[in-house]
Amino acid sequence: TADDLIGLSEYFGIGKEISVKTSSGDIRIDGARAVDVLLETTSGEIELADVYNYVNIQAETVSGEIEAQNVLSCIGISFKTTSGDIEFEGIDSYLQMNLATTSGDIDGYINSKRYFSVYTSSGSVNVPANDGSGKLYHCSVTTVSGDINIRTPK
């Protein structure tokens, strides 16, 4: 249950929630441990580095990039921007990932094999083939105007 997760997280020194919302300005989270992470900005970049959590990591900006390095989640990761790139290195979740931008590129390395659902209206797509080995681990990748380039372990 959620109470059990919170109890375990407190035992291991992990905070309950990180929530940052701003209308204008950059958000940077570095070295955080939490049950939930929610980051929102209307105009600004979001940067995450060495972030680990038990439930979900959500980062959303209307105008700005999202950059992530060494970001791990037990349940899910969701990065969304209207106008801006999504760049990442070493991200992973045990279940679902959602990477979406209306106008921008999506580029990076995911630590595990995934079953990809990919859509772009205008741009190139380079993702590993769906061979069935990562079917439980779904990753939805969407951009209306932009390139998609994702790498995973072979």
CSV table of N, CA and C in Angstrom, one decimal:
chain,number,residue,atom,x,y,z
A,1,THR,N,0.8,-1.2,0.0
A,1,THR,CA,0.0,0.0,0.0
A,1,THR,C,0.9,1.2,0.0
A,2,ALA,N,0.3,2.4,-0.2
A,2,ALA,CA,1.0,3.7,-0.3
A,2,ALA,C,1.6,4.0,1.1
A,3,ASP,N,0.9,3.6,2.2
A,3,ASP,CA,1.4,3.9,3.5
A,3,ASP,C,2.6,3.0,3.8
A,4,ASP,N,2.6,1.8,3.3
A,4,ASP,CA,3.8,0.9,3.4
A,4,ASP,C,5.0,1.5,2.7
A,5,LEU,N,4.8,2.1,1.5
A,5,LEU,CA,5.9,2.7,0.7
A,5,LEU,C,6.4,3.9,1.5
A,6,ILE,N,5.5,4.7,2.0
A,6,ILE,CA,6.0,5.9,2.7
A,6,ILE,C,6.7,5.5,4.0
A,7,GLY,N,6.3,4.5,4.7
A,7,GLY,CA,7.0,4.0,5.8
A,7,GLY,C,8.4,3.5,5.5
A,8,LEU,N,8.5,2.7,4.4
A,8,LEU,CA,9.8,2.2,4.0
A,8,LEU,C,10.7,3.4,3.5
A,9,SER,N,10.1,4.4,2.8
A,9,SER,CA,10.9,5.5,2.4
A,9,SER,C,11.4,6.3,3.5
A,10,GLU,N,10.6,6.5,4.6
A,10,GLU,CA,11.1,7.2,5.8
A,10,GLU,C,12.2,6.4,6.4
A,11,TYR,N,12.1,5.1,6.5
A,11,TYR,CA,13.1,4.2,7.1
A,11,TYR,C,14.4,4.4,6.4
A,12,PHE,N,14.4,4.4,5.0
A,12,PHE,CA,15.6,4.5,4.2
A,12,PHE,C,16.0,6.0,4.0
A,13,GLY,N,15.4,7.0,4.6
A,13,GLY,CA,15.8,8.4,4.4
A,13,GLY,C,15.3,9.0,3.2
A,14,ILE,N,14.2,8.6,2.6
A,14,ILE,CA,13.7,9.1,1.4
A,14,ILE,C,12.5,10.0,1.7
A,15,GLY,N,12.5,11.3,1.2
A,15,GLY,CA,11.4,12.2,1.5
A,15,GLY,C,10.1,11.8,0.8
A,16,LYS,N,9.0,12.3,1.3
A,16,LYS,CA,7.7,11.9,0.8
A,16,LYS,C,7.4,12.5,-0.6
A,17,GLU,N,7.6,13.8,-0.8
A,17,GLU,CA,7.3,14.4,-2.1
A,17,GLU,C,8.1,15.6,-2.3
A,18,ILE,N,8.4,15.8,-3.6
A,18,ILE,CA,9.1,17.0,-4.1
A,18,ILE,C,8.1,17.6,-5.1
A,19,SER,N,7.6,18.8,-4.8
A,19,SER,CA,6.7,19.4,-5.7
A,19,SER,C,7.1,20.9,-5.9
A,20,VAL,N,7.4,21.2,-7.2
A,20,VAL,CA,7.9,22.6,-7.5
A,20,VAL,C,7.1,23.1,-8.7
A,21,LYS,N,6.4,24.3,-8.5
A,21,LYS,CA,5.6,24.9,-9.6
A,21,LYS,C,6.0,26.3,-9.7
A,22,THR,N,6.3,26.8,-10.9
A,22,THR,CA,6.6,28.2,-11.2
A,22,THR,C,6.1,28.6,-12.5
A,23,SER,N,5.7,29.9,-12.7
A,23,SER,CA,5.3,30.3,-14.0
A,23,SER,C,6.4,30.8,-14.8
A,24,SER,N,7.5,31.2,-14.3
A,24,SER,CA,8.7,31.7,-15.1
A,24,SER,C,9.9,31.4,-14.3
A,25,GLY,N,10.8,30.5,-14.8
A,25,GLY,CA,12.0,30.2,-14.1
A,25,GLY,C,12.4,28.8,-14.3
A,26,ASP,N,13.7,28.5,-14.2
A,26,ASP,CA,14.2,27.2,-14.3
A,26,ASP,C,14.1,26.4,-13.0
A,27,ILE,N,14.0,25.1,-13.1
A,27,ILE,CA,13.9,24.2,-12.0
A,27,ILE,C,15.0,23.2,-12.1
A,28,ARG,N,15.8,23.0,-11.1
A,28,ARG,CA,16.9,22.1,-11.0
A,28,ARG,C,16.8,21.2,-9.8
A,29,ILE,N,16.7,19.9,-9.9
A,29,ILE,CA,16.7,19.0,-8.8
A,29,ILE,C,17.9,18.1,-8.9
A,30,ASP,N,18.8,18.0,-7.9
A,30,ASP,CA,20.0,17.3,-8.0
A,30,ASP,C,20.1,16.4,-6.7
A,31,GLY,N,20.3,15.1,-6.9
A,31,GLY,CA,20.6,14.2,-5.7
A,31,GLY,C,19.4,14.0,-4.8
A,32,ALA,N,18.2,14.0,-5.4
A,32,ALA,CA,17.0,13.9,-4.5
A,32,ALA,C,16.5,12.4,-4.4
A,33,ARG,N,15.9,12.1,-3.3
A,33,ARG,CA,15.2,10.8,-3.1
A,33,ARG,C,13.8,11.2,-2.6
A,34,ALA,N,12.8,10.7,-3.2
A,34,ALA,CA,11.4,11.0,-2.8
A,34,ALA,C,10.4,9.9,-3.3
A,35,VAL,N,9.2,9.9,-2.7
A,35,VAL,CA,8.2,9.0,-3.1
A,35,VAL,C,7.6,9.5,-4.4
A,36,ASP,N,7.3,10.8,-4.5
A,36,ASP,CA,6.8,11.4,-5.7
A,36,ASP,C,7.6,12.7,-6.1
A,37,VAL,N,7.8,13.0,-7.4
A,37,VAL,CA,8.4,14.2,-7.8
A,37,VAL,C,7.5,14.8,-8.9
A,38,LEU,N,7.1,16.1,-8.6
A,38,LEU,CA,6.3,16.8,-9.6
A,38,LEU,C,6.9,18.2,-9.8
A,39,LEU,N,7.3,18.4,-11.1
A,39,LEU,CA,8.0,19.7,-11.4
A,39,LEU,C,7.2,20.3,-12.6
A,40,GLU,N,6.8,21.6,-12.4
A,40,GLU,CA,6.0,22.3,-13.5
A,40,GLU,C,6.5,23.7,-13.6
A,41,THR,N,6.7,24.2,-14.9
A,41,THR,CA,7.0,25.6,-15.1
A,41,THR,C,6.4,25.9,-16.5
A,42,THR,N,5.9,27.2,-16.6
A,42,THR,CA,5.4,27.6,-17.8
A,42,THR,C,6.5,28.0,-18.8
A,43,SER,N,7.4,28.8,-18.3
A,43,SER,CA,8.5,29.2,-19.1
A,43,SER,C,9.8,29.0,-18.4
A,44,GLY,N,10.6,28.0,-18.8
A,44,GLY,CA,11.8,27.7,-18.1
A,44,GLY,C,12.3,26.2,-18.4
A,45,GLU,N,13.5,26.0,-18.1
A,45,GLU,CA,14.1,24.6,-18.3
A,45,GLU,C,13.9,23.8,-17.0
A,46,ILE,N,13.8,22.5,-17.2
A,46,ILE,CA,13.8,21.6,-16.0
A,46,ILE,C,15.0,20.7,-16.1
A,47,GLU,N,15.8,20.6,-15.1
A,47,GLU,CA,17.0,19.7,-15.1
A,47,GLU,C,16.9,18.8,-13.9
A,48,LEU,N,17.1,17.5,-14.1
A,48,LEU,CA,17.1,16.5,-13.0
A,48,LEU,C,18.4,15.7,-13.1
A,49,ALA,N,19.0,15.5,-12.0
A,49,ALA,CA,20.3,14.8,-11.9
A,49,ALA,C,20.3,13.9,-10.7
A,50,ASP,N,20.5,12.6,-10.8
A,50,ASP,CA,20.6,11.7,-9.7
A,50,ASP,C,19.4,11.8,-8.8
A,51,VAL,N,18.2,11.5,-9.5
A,51,VAL,CA,16.9,11.6,-8.8
A,51,VAL,C,16.4,10.1,-8.8
A,52,TYR,N,16.0,9.7,-7.6
A,52,TYR,CA,15.4,8.3,-7.4
A,52,TYR,C,14.1,8.4,-6.6
A,53,ASN,N,13.1,7.6,-7.0
A,53,ASN,CA,11.9,7.6,-6.3
A,53,ASN,C,11.1,6.3,-6.4
A,54,TYR,N,10.1,6.2,-5.5
A,54,TYR,CA,9.3,5.0,-5.4
A,54,TYR,C,8.1,5.0,-6.4
A,55,VAL,N,7.5,6.2,-6.7
A,55,VAL,CA,6.2,6.2,-7.4
A,55,VAL,C,6.5,6.8,-8.8
A,56,ASN,N,6.2,8.1,-8.9
A,56,ASN,CA,6.3,8.8,-10.2
A,56,ASN,C,7.2,10.0,-10.2
A,57,ILE,N,7.8,10.2,-11.4
A,57,ILE,CA,8.5,11.5,-11.6
A,57,ILE,C,7.8,12.1,-12.8
A,58,GLN,N,7.3,13.3,-12.6
A,58,GLN,CA,6.6,14.1,-13.6
A,58,GLN,C,7.3,15.4,-13.8
A,59,ALA,N,7.7,15.8,-15.0
A,59,ALA,CA,8.3,17.1,-15.3
A,59,ALA,C,7.6,17.7,-16.5
A,60,GLU,N,7.1,18.9,-16.4
A,60,GLU,CA,6.3,19.5,-17.5
A,60,GLU,C,6.6,21.0,-17.6
A,61,THR,N,6.9,21.4,-18.8
A,61,THR,CA,7.1,22.8,-19.1
A,61,THR,C,6.5,23.2,-20.5
A,62,VAL,N,5.9,24.4,-20.5
A,62,VAL,CA,5.3,24.8,-21.8
A,62,VAL,C,6.4,25.2,-22.8
A,63,SER,N,7.3,26.1,-22.3
A,63,SER,CA,8.4,26.6,-23.1
A,63,SER,C,9.7,26.4,-22.5
A,64,GLY,N,10.4,25.4,-22.9
A,64,GLY,CA,11.7,25.1,-22.3
A,64,GLY,C,12.1,23.7,-22.4
A,65,GLU,N,13.4,23.4,-22.2
A,65,GLU,CA,13.9,22.0,-22.4
A,65,GLU,C,13.7,21.2,-21.1
A,66,ILE,N,13.7,19.9,-21.2
A,66,ILE,CA,13.8,19.0,-20.0
A,66,ILE,C,15.1,18.2,-20.2
A,67,GLU,N,16.0,18.2,-19.2
A,67,GLU,CA,17.2,17.5,-19.3
A,67,GLU,C,17.3,16.6,-18.0
A,68,ALA,N,17.6,15.3,-18.2
A,68,ALA,CA,17.7,14.4,-17.1
A,68,ALA,C,18.9,13.5,-17.2
A,69,GLN,N,19.5,13.2,-16.1
A,69,GLN,CA,20.7,12.4,-16.0
A,69,GLN,C,20.6,11.5,-14.8
A,70,ASN,N,20.7,10.2,-14.9
A,70,ASN,CA,20.6,9.3,-13.8
A,70,ASN,C,19.3,9.5,-13.0
A,71,VAL,N,18.2,9.3,-13.7
A,71,VAL,CA,16.8,9.4,-13.1
A,71,VAL,C,16.2,8.1,-13.1
A,72,LEU,N,15.8,7.5,-11.9
A,72,LEU,CA,15.2,6.2,-11.8
A,72,LEU,C,13.9,6.3,-11.0
A,73,SER,N,12.9,5.6,-11.5
A,73,SER,CA,11.6,5.6,-10.8
A,73,SER,C,11.1,4.1,-10.7
A,74,CYS,N,10.4,3.7,-9.7
A,74,CYS,CA,9.9,2.4,-9.6
A,74,CYS,C,8.6,2.2,-10.5
A,75,ILE,N,7.8,3.3,-10.6
A,75,ILE,CA,6.5,3.1,-11.3
A,75,ILE,C,6.6,3.8,-12.6
A,76,GLY,N,6.9,5.1,-12.7
A,76,GLY,CA,6.8,5.8,-14.0
A,76,GLY,C,7.5,7.1,-14.1
A,77,ILE,N,7.9,7.4,-15.3
A,77,ILE,CA,8.5,8.7,-15.6
A,77,ILE,C,7.7,9.4,-16.7
A,78,SER,N,7.4,10.7,-16.6
A,78,SER,CA,6.7,11.4,-17.6
A,78,SER,C,7.3,12.8,-17.8
A,79,PHE,N,7.9,13.0,-19.0
A,79,PHE,CA,8.5,14.3,-19.3
A,79,PHE,C,7.6,14.9,-20.5
A,80,LYS,N,7.2,16.1,-20.3
A,80,LYS,CA,6.3,16.7,-21.3
A,80,LYS,C,6.7,18.2,-21.5
A,81,THR,N,6.8,18.6,-22.8
A,81,THR,CA,7.1,20.0,-23.1
A,81,THR,C,6.3,20.4,-24.3
A,82,THR,N,5.8,21.6,-24.4
A,82,THR,CA,5.1,22.0,-25.6
A,82,THR,C,6.1,22.5,-26.7
A,83,SER,N,7.1,23.3,-26.2
A,83,SER,CA,8.1,23.8,-27.1
A,83,SER,C,9.5,23.7,-26.5
A,84,GLY,N,10.2,22.7,-26.9
A,84,GLY,CA,11.5,22.4,-26.3
A,84,GLY,C,11.9,21.0,-26.4
A,85,ASP,N,13.2,20.7,-26.3
A,85,ASP,CA,13.7,19.4,-26.5
A,85,ASP,C,13.7,18.6,-25.2
A,86,ILE,N,13.7,17.3,-25.3
A,86,ILE,CA,13.8,16.4,-24.1
A,86,ILE,C,15.1,15.6,-24.3
A,87,GLU,N,16.1,15.8,-23.4
A,87,GLU,CA,17.3,15.1,-23.5
A,87,GLU,C,17.6,14.4,-22.2
A,88,PHE,N,18.1,13.1,-22.3
A,88,PHE,CA,18.3,12.3,-21.1
A,88,PHE,C,19.4,11.3,-21.3
A,89,GLU,N,20.0,10.9,-20.2
A,89,GLU,CA,21.1,9.9,-20.2
A,89,GLU,C,20.9,9.1,-18.9
A,90,GLY,N,20.7,7.8,-19.1
A,90,GLY,CA,20.6,7.0,-17.9
A,90,GLY,C,19.3,7.1,-17.1
A,91,ILE,N,18.2,7.1,-17.8
A,91,ILE,CA,16.9,7.1,-17.1
A,91,ILE,C,16.3,5.7,-17.2
A,92,ASP,N,15.4,5.4,-16.2
A,92,ASP,CA,14.7,4.1,-16.2
A,92,ASP,C,13.6,4.1,-15.2
A,93,SER,N,12.6,3.3,-15.5
A,93,SER,CA,11.5,3.0,-14.5
A,93,SER,C,11.1,1.6,-14.7
A,94,TYR,N,10.5,1.0,-13.7
A,94,TYR,CA,10.2,-0.4,-13.7
A,94,TYR,C,8.9,-0.6,-14.6
A,95,LEU,N,8.1,0.4,-14.8
A,95,LEU,CA,6.9,0.2,-15.6
A,95,LEU,C,6.9,1.2,-16.7
A,96,GLN,N,6.1,2.3,-16.6
A,96,GLN,CA,5.8,3.1,-17.8
A,96,GLN,C,6.7,4.3,-17.9
A,97,MET,N,6.9,4.7,-19.2
A,97,MET,CA,7.6,6.0,-19.5
A,97,MET,C,6.8,6.7,-20.5
A,98,ASN,N,6.7,8.1,-20.4
A,98,ASN,CA,6.0,8.9,-21.4
A,98,ASN,C,6.9,10.1,-21.7
A,99,LEU,N,7.3,10.2,-22.9
A,99,LEU,CA,8.1,11.3,-23.3
A,99,LEU,C,7.4,12.0,-24.5
A,100,ALA,N,7.1,13.3,-24.3
A,100,ALA,CA,6.3,14.0,-25.3
A,100,ALA,C,6.6,15.5,-25.4
A,101,THR,N,6.7,15.9,-26.7
A,101,THR,CA,6.9,17.3,-27.0
A,101,THR,C,6.1,17.7,-28.2
A,102,THR,N,5.6,18.8,-28.3
A,102,THR,CA,4.9,19.2,-29.5
A,102,THR,C,5.9,19.7,-30.6
A,103,SER,N,6.8,20.5,-30.2
A,103,SER,CA,7.8,21.0,-31.1
A,103,SER,C,9.2,20.9,-30.4
A,104,GLY,N,9.9,19.9,-30.8
A,104,GLY,CA,11.2,19.7,-30.2
A,104,GLY,C,11.7,18.2,-30.5
A,105,ASP,N,13.0,18.0,-30.2
A,105,ASP,CA,13.6,16.7,-30.4
A,105,ASP,C,13.6,15.9,-29.1
A,106,ILE,N,13.5,14.6,-29.2
A,106,ILE,CA,13.6,13.7,-28.0
A,106,ILE,C,14.9,12.8,-28.2
A,107,ASP,N,15.8,12.9,-27.3
A,107,ASP,CA,17.1,12.2,-27.6
A,107,ASP,C,17.7,11.7,-26.2
A,108,GLY,N,18.1,10.5,-26.2
A,108,GLY,CA,18.8,10.0,-25.0
A,108,GLY,C,18.9,8.5,-24.9
A,109,TYR,N,19.4,8.1,-23.8
A,109,TYR,CA,19.7,6.6,-23.5
A,109,TYR,C,18.8,6.2,-22.3
A,110,ILE,N,18.1,5.1,-22.5
A,110,ILE,CA,17.3,4.5,-21.4
A,110,ILE,C,18.0,3.2,-21.0
A,111,ASN,N,18.1,3.0,-19.6
A,111,ASN,CA,18.9,1.9,-19.1
A,111,ASN,C,18.5,0.5,-19.4
A,112,SER,N,17.2,0.3,-19.8
A,112,SER,CA,16.7,-1.0,-20.0
A,112,SER,C,15.9,-1.1,-21.3
A,113,LYS,N,15.7,-2.3,-21.8
A,113,LYS,CA,15.0,-2.5,-23.1
A,113,LYS,C,13.5,-2.1,-22.8
A,114,ARG,N,12.9,-1.6,-23.8
A,114,ARG,CA,11.5,-1.1,-23.7
A,114,ARG,C,10.7,-1.6,-24.9
A,115,TYR,N,9.4,-1.6,-24.7
A,115,TYR,CA,8.5,-1.7,-25.9
A,115,TYR,C,8.0,-0.3,-26.2
A,116,PHE,N,8.4,0.2,-27.4
A,116,PHE,CA,8.2,1.5,-27.8
A,116,PHE,C,6.9,1.7,-28.6
A,117,SER,N,6.1,2.8,-28.3
A,117,SER,CA,5.1,3.3,-29.1
A,117,SER,C,5.5,4.7,-29.5
A,118,VAL,N,5.7,4.9,-30.8
A,118,VAL,CA,6.4,6.1,-31.3
A,118,VAL,C,5.5,6.9,-32.3
A,119,TYR,N,5.5,8.2,-32.2
A,119,TYR,CA,4.7,9.0,-33.2
A,119,TYR,C,5.5,10.3,-33.4
A,120,THR,N,5.7,10.7,-34.7
A,120,THR,CA,6.1,12.0,-35.1
A,120,THR,C,5.4,12.3,-36.4
A,121,SER,N,4.9,13.5,-36.5
A,121,SER,CA,4.3,14.0,-37.7
A,121,SER,C,5.4,14.5,-38.7
A,122,SER,N,6.4,15.1,-38.2
A,122,SER,CA,7.5,15.6,-39.1
A,122,SER,C,8.8,15.5,-38.4
A,123,GLY,N,9.5,14.5,-38.7
A,123,GLY,CA,10.8,14.2,-38.1
A,123,GLY,C,11.3,12.8,-38.3
A,124,SER,N,12.5,12.5,-38.0
A,124,SER,CA,13.1,11.2,-38.2
A,124,SER,C,12.9,10.4,-36.9
A,125,VAL,N,12.9,9.1,-37.0
A,125,VAL,CA,12.7,8.2,-35.8
A,125,VAL,C,13.8,7.2,-35.8
A,126,ASN,N,14.5,7.1,-34.7
A,126,ASN,CA,15.6,6.1,-34.5
A,126,ASN,C,15.4,5.5,-33.1
A,127,VAL,N,14.7,4.4,-33.0
A,127,VAL,CA,14.5,3.7,-31.7
A,127,VAL,C,14.8,2.2,-31.9
A,128,PRO,N,15.2,1.5,-30.8
A,128,PRO,CA,15.4,0.0,-31.0
A,128,PRO,C,14.2,-0.7,-31.4
A,129,ALA,N,14.3,-1.7,-32.2
A,129,ALA,CA,13.2,-2.5,-32.7
A,129,ALA,C,12.5,-3.2,-31.5
A,130,ASN,N,11.2,-3.3,-31.6
A,130,ASN,CA,10.4,-4.0,-30.5
A,130,ASN,C,10.5,-5.5,-30.8
A,131,ASP,N,11.3,-6.2,-30.0
A,131,ASP,CA,11.5,-7.6,-30.1
A,131,ASP,C,10.7,-8.4,-29.1
A,132,GLY,N,9.9,-7.8,-28.3
A,132,GLY,CA,9.1,-8.5,-27.3
A,132,GLY,C,9.7,-8.6,-26.0
A,133,SER,N,11.0,-8.4,-25.9
A,133,SER,CA,11.7,-8.6,-24.6
A,133,SER,C,11.4,-7.5,-23.6
A,134,GLY,N,11.0,-6.4,-24.0
A,134,GLY,CA,10.7,-5.3,-23.1
A,134,GLY,C,9.2,-5.0,-23.0
A,135,LYS,N,8.3,-5.9,-23.4
A,135,LYS,CA,6.9,-5.6,-23.6
A,135,LYS,C,6.2,-5.1,-22.3
A,136,LEU,N,6.6,-5.6,-21.1
A,136,LEU,CA,6.1,-5.1,-19.9
A,136,LEU,C,6.5,-3.7,-19.6
A,137,TYR,N,7.6,-3.3,-20.1
A,137,TYR,CA,8.2,-2.0,-19.9
A,137,TYR,C,7.9,-1.0,-21.1
A,138,HIS,N,6.7,-0.4,-21.0
A,138,HIS,CA,6.3,0.4,-22.2
A,138,HIS,C,6.9,1.8,-22.1
A,139,CYS,N,7.2,2.3,-23.3
A,139,CYS,CA,7.6,3.7,-23.4
A,139,CYS,C,6.9,4.4,-24.6
A,140,SER,N,6.1,5.4,-24.3
A,140,SER,CA,5.4,6.2,-25.3
A,140,SER,C,6.3,7.4,-25.6
A,141,VAL,N,6.6,7.6,-26.9
A,141,VAL,CA,7.4,8.7,-27.3
A,141,VAL,C,6.6,9.5,-28.4
A,142,THR,N,6.4,10.8,-28.2
A,142,THR,CA,5.6,11.6,-29.2
A,142,THR,C,6.2,12.9,-29.4
A,143,THR,N,6.3,13.3,-30.7
A,143,THR,CA,6.6,14.7,-31.0
A,143,THR,C,5.8,15.0,-32.3
A,144,VAL,N,5.2,16.2,-32.4
A,144,VAL,CA,4.6,16.5,-33.6
A,144,VAL,C,5.6,17.0,-34.6
A,145,SER,N,6.5,17.8,-34.2
A,145,SER,CA,7.5,18.4,-35.1
A,145,SER,C,8.9,18.2,-34.4
A,146,GLY,N,9.6,17.2,-34.8
A,146,GLY,CA,10.9,17.0,-34.2
A,146,GLY,C,11.4,15.5,-34.4
A,147,ASP,N,12.7,15.3,-34.1
A,147,ASP,CA,13.3,14.0,-34.3
A,147,ASP,C,13.3,13.2,-33.0
A,148,ILE,N,13.3,11.9,-33.1
A,148,ILE,CA,13.3,11.0,-32.0
A,148,ILE,C,14.5,10.1,-32.2
A,149,ASN,N,15.4,10.1,-31.2
A,149,ASN,CA,16.6,9.3,-31.2
A,149,ASN,C,16.8,8.7,-29.8
A,150,ILE,N,16.5,7.4,-29.6
A,150,ILE,CA,16.6,6.7,-28.3
A,150,ILE,C,17.4,5.5,-28.4
A,151,ARG,N,18.3,5.3,-27.4
A,151,ARG,CA,19.2,4.2,-27.4
A,151,ARG,C,18.9,3.4,-26.1
A,152,THR,N,19.1,2.1,-26.1
A,152,THR,CA,18.9,1.2,-25.0
A,152,THR,C,20.0,0.2,-25.0
A,153,PRO,N,20.2,-0.6,-24.0
A,153,PRO,CA,21.2,-1.7,-24.0
A,153,PRO,C,20.9,-2.7,-25.1
A,154,LYS,N,21.9,-3.3,-25.7
A,154,LYS,CA,21.7,-4.3,-26.8
A,154,LYS,C,21.4,-5.6,-26.2
